Short mmCIF file of N, CA and C in Angstrom, two decimals:
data_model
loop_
_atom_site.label_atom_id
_atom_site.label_comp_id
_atom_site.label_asym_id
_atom_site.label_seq_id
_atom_site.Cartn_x
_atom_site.Cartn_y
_atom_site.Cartn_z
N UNK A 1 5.50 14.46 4.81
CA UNK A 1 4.17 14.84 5.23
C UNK A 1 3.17 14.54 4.13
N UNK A 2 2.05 14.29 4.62
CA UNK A 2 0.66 13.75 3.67
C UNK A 2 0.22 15.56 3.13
N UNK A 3 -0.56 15.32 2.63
CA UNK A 3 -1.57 16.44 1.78
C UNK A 3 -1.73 16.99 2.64
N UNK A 4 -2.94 15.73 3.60
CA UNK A 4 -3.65 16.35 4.79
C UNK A 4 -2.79 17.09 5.89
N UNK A 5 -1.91 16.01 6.08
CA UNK A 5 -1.08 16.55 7.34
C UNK A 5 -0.60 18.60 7.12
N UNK A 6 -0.33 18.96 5.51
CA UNK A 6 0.34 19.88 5.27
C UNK A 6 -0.78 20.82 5.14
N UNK A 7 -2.35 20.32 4.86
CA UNK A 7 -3.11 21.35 4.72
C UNK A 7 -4.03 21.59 6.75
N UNK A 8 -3.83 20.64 7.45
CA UNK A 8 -4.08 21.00 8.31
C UNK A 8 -3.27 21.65 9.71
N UNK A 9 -1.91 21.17 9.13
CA UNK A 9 -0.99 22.68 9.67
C UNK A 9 -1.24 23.80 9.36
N UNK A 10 -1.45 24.38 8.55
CA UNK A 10 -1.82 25.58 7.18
C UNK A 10 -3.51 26.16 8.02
N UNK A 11 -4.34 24.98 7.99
CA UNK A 11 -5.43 25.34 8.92
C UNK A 11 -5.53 25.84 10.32
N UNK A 12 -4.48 25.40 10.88
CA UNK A 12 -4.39 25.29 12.45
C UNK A 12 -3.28 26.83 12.35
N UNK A 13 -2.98 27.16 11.03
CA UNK A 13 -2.23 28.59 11.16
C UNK A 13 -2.82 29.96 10.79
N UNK A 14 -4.23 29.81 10.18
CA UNK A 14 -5.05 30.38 10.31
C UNK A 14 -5.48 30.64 8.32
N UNK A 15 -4.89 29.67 7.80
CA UNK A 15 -5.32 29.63 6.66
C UNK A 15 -6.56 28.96 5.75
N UNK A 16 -6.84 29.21 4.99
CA UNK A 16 -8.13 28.42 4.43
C UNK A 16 -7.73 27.60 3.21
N UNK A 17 -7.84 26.14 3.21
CA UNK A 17 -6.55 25.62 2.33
C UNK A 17 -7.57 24.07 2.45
N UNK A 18 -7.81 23.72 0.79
CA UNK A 18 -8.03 22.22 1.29
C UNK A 18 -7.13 21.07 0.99
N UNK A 19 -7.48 20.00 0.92
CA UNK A 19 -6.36 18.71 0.58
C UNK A 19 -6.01 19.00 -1.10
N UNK A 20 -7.25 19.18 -1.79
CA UNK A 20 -7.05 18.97 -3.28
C UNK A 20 -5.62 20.43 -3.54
N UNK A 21 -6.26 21.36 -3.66
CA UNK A 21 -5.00 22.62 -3.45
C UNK A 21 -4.05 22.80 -2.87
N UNK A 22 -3.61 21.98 -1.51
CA UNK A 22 -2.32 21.69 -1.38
C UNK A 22 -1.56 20.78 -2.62
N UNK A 23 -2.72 19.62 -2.82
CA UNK A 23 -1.86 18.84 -3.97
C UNK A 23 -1.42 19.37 -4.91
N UNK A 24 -2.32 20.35 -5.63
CA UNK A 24 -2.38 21.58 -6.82
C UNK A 24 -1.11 22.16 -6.58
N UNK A 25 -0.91 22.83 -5.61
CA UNK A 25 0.28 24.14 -5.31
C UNK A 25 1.16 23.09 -5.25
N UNK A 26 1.39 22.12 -4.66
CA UNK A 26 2.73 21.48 -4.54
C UNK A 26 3.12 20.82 -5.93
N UNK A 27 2.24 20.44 -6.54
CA UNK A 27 2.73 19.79 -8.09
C UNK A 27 2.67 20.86 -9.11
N UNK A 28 2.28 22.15 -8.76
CA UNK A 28 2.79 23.63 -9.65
C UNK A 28 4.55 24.07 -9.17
N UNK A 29 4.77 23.83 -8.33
CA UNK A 29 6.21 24.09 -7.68
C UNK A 29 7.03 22.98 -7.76
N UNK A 30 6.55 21.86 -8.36
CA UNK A 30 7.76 20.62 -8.77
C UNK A 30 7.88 19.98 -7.66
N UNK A 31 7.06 20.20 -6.40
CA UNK A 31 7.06 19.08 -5.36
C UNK A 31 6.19 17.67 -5.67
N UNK A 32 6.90 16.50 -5.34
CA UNK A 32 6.37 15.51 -5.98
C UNK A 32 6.70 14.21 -4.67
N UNK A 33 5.97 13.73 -4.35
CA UNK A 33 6.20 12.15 -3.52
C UNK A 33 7.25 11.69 -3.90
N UNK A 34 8.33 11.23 -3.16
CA UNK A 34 9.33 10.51 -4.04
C UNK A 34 9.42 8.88 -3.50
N UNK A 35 9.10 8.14 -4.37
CA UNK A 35 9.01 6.33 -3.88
C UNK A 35 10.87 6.29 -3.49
N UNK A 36 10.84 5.14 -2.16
CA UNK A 36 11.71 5.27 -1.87
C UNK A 36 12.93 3.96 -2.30
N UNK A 37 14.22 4.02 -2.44
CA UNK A 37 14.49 3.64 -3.58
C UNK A 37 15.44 2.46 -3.06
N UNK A 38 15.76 1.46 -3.70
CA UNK A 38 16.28 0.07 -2.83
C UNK A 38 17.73 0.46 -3.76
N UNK A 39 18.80 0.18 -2.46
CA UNK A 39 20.39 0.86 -3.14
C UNK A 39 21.07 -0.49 -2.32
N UNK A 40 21.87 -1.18 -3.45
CA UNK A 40 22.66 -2.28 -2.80
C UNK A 40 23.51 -1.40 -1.51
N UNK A 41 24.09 -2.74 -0.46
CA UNK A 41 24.32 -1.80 0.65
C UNK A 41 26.19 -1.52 0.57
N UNK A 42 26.66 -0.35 0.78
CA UNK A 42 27.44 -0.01 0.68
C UNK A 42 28.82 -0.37 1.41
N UNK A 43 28.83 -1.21 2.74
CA UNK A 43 30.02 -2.05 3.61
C UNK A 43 29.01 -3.09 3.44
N UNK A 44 30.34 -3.90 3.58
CA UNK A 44 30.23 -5.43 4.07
C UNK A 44 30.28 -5.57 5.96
N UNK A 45 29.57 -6.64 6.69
CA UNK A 45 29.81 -6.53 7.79
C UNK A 45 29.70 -8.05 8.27
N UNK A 46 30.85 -8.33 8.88
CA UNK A 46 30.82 -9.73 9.14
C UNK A 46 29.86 -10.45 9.26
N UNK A 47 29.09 -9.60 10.35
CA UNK A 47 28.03 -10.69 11.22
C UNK A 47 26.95 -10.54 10.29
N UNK A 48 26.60 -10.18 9.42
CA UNK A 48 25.60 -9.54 8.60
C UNK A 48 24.54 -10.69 8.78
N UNK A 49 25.20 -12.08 8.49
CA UNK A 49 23.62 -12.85 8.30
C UNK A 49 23.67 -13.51 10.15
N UNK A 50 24.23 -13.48 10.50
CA UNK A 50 24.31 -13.56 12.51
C UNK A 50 23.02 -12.44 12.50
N UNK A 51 22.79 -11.04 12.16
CA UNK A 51 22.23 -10.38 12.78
C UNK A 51 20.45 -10.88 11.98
N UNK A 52 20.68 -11.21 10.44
CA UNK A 52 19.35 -11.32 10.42
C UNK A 52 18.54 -12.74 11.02
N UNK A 53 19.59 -13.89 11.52
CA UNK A 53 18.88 -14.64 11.90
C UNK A 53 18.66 -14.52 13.39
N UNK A 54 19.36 -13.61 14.25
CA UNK A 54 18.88 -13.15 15.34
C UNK A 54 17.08 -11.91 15.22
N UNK A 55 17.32 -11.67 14.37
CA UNK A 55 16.04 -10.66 13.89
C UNK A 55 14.91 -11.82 14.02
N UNK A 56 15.23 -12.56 12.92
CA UNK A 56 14.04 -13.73 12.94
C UNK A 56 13.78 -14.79 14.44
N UNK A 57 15.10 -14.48 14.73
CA UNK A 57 14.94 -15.59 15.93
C UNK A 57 13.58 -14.91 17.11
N UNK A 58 14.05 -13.42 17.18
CA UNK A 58 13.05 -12.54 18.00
C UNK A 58 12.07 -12.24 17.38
N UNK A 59 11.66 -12.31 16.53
CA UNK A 59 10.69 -12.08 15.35
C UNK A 59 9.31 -13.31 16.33
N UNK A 60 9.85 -14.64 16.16
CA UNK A 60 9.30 -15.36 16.20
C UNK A 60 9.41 -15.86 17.75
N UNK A 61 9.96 -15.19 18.63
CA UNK A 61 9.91 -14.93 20.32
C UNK A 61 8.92 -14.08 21.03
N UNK A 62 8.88 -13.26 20.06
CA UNK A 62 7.89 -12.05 20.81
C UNK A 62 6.40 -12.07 19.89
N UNK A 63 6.24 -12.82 19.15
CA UNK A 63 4.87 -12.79 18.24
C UNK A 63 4.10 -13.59 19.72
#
């Protein structure tokens, strides 16, 4: 969830809360965005490059 998204739940619950002070309270409590993280992939799968050139094949079918 965004700032906003978390301070206008919070609003819609009858609280008085803006974007900047959600950010505040959540980075006082060690909540932090976490970038998401590229992990080599863990099985092997036969068709593996079958499936990405079917991806591209529809990629470039439906544009």
């Amino acid at each position: 969830m965004t700032h906003k998204e978390i301070a206008s739940g919070l609003r819609a619950a009858g609280f008085t809360i803006s974007i900047p002070l959600v950010a505040k309270l959540l980075k006082k409590h060690g909540y932090v965005k976490k970038k998401a993280q590229k992990k080599p992939t863990i099985k092997t799968t036969k068709n593996r490059d079958h499936q990405f050139k079917n991806i591209g094949r529809l990629k470039v079918k439906y544009r």
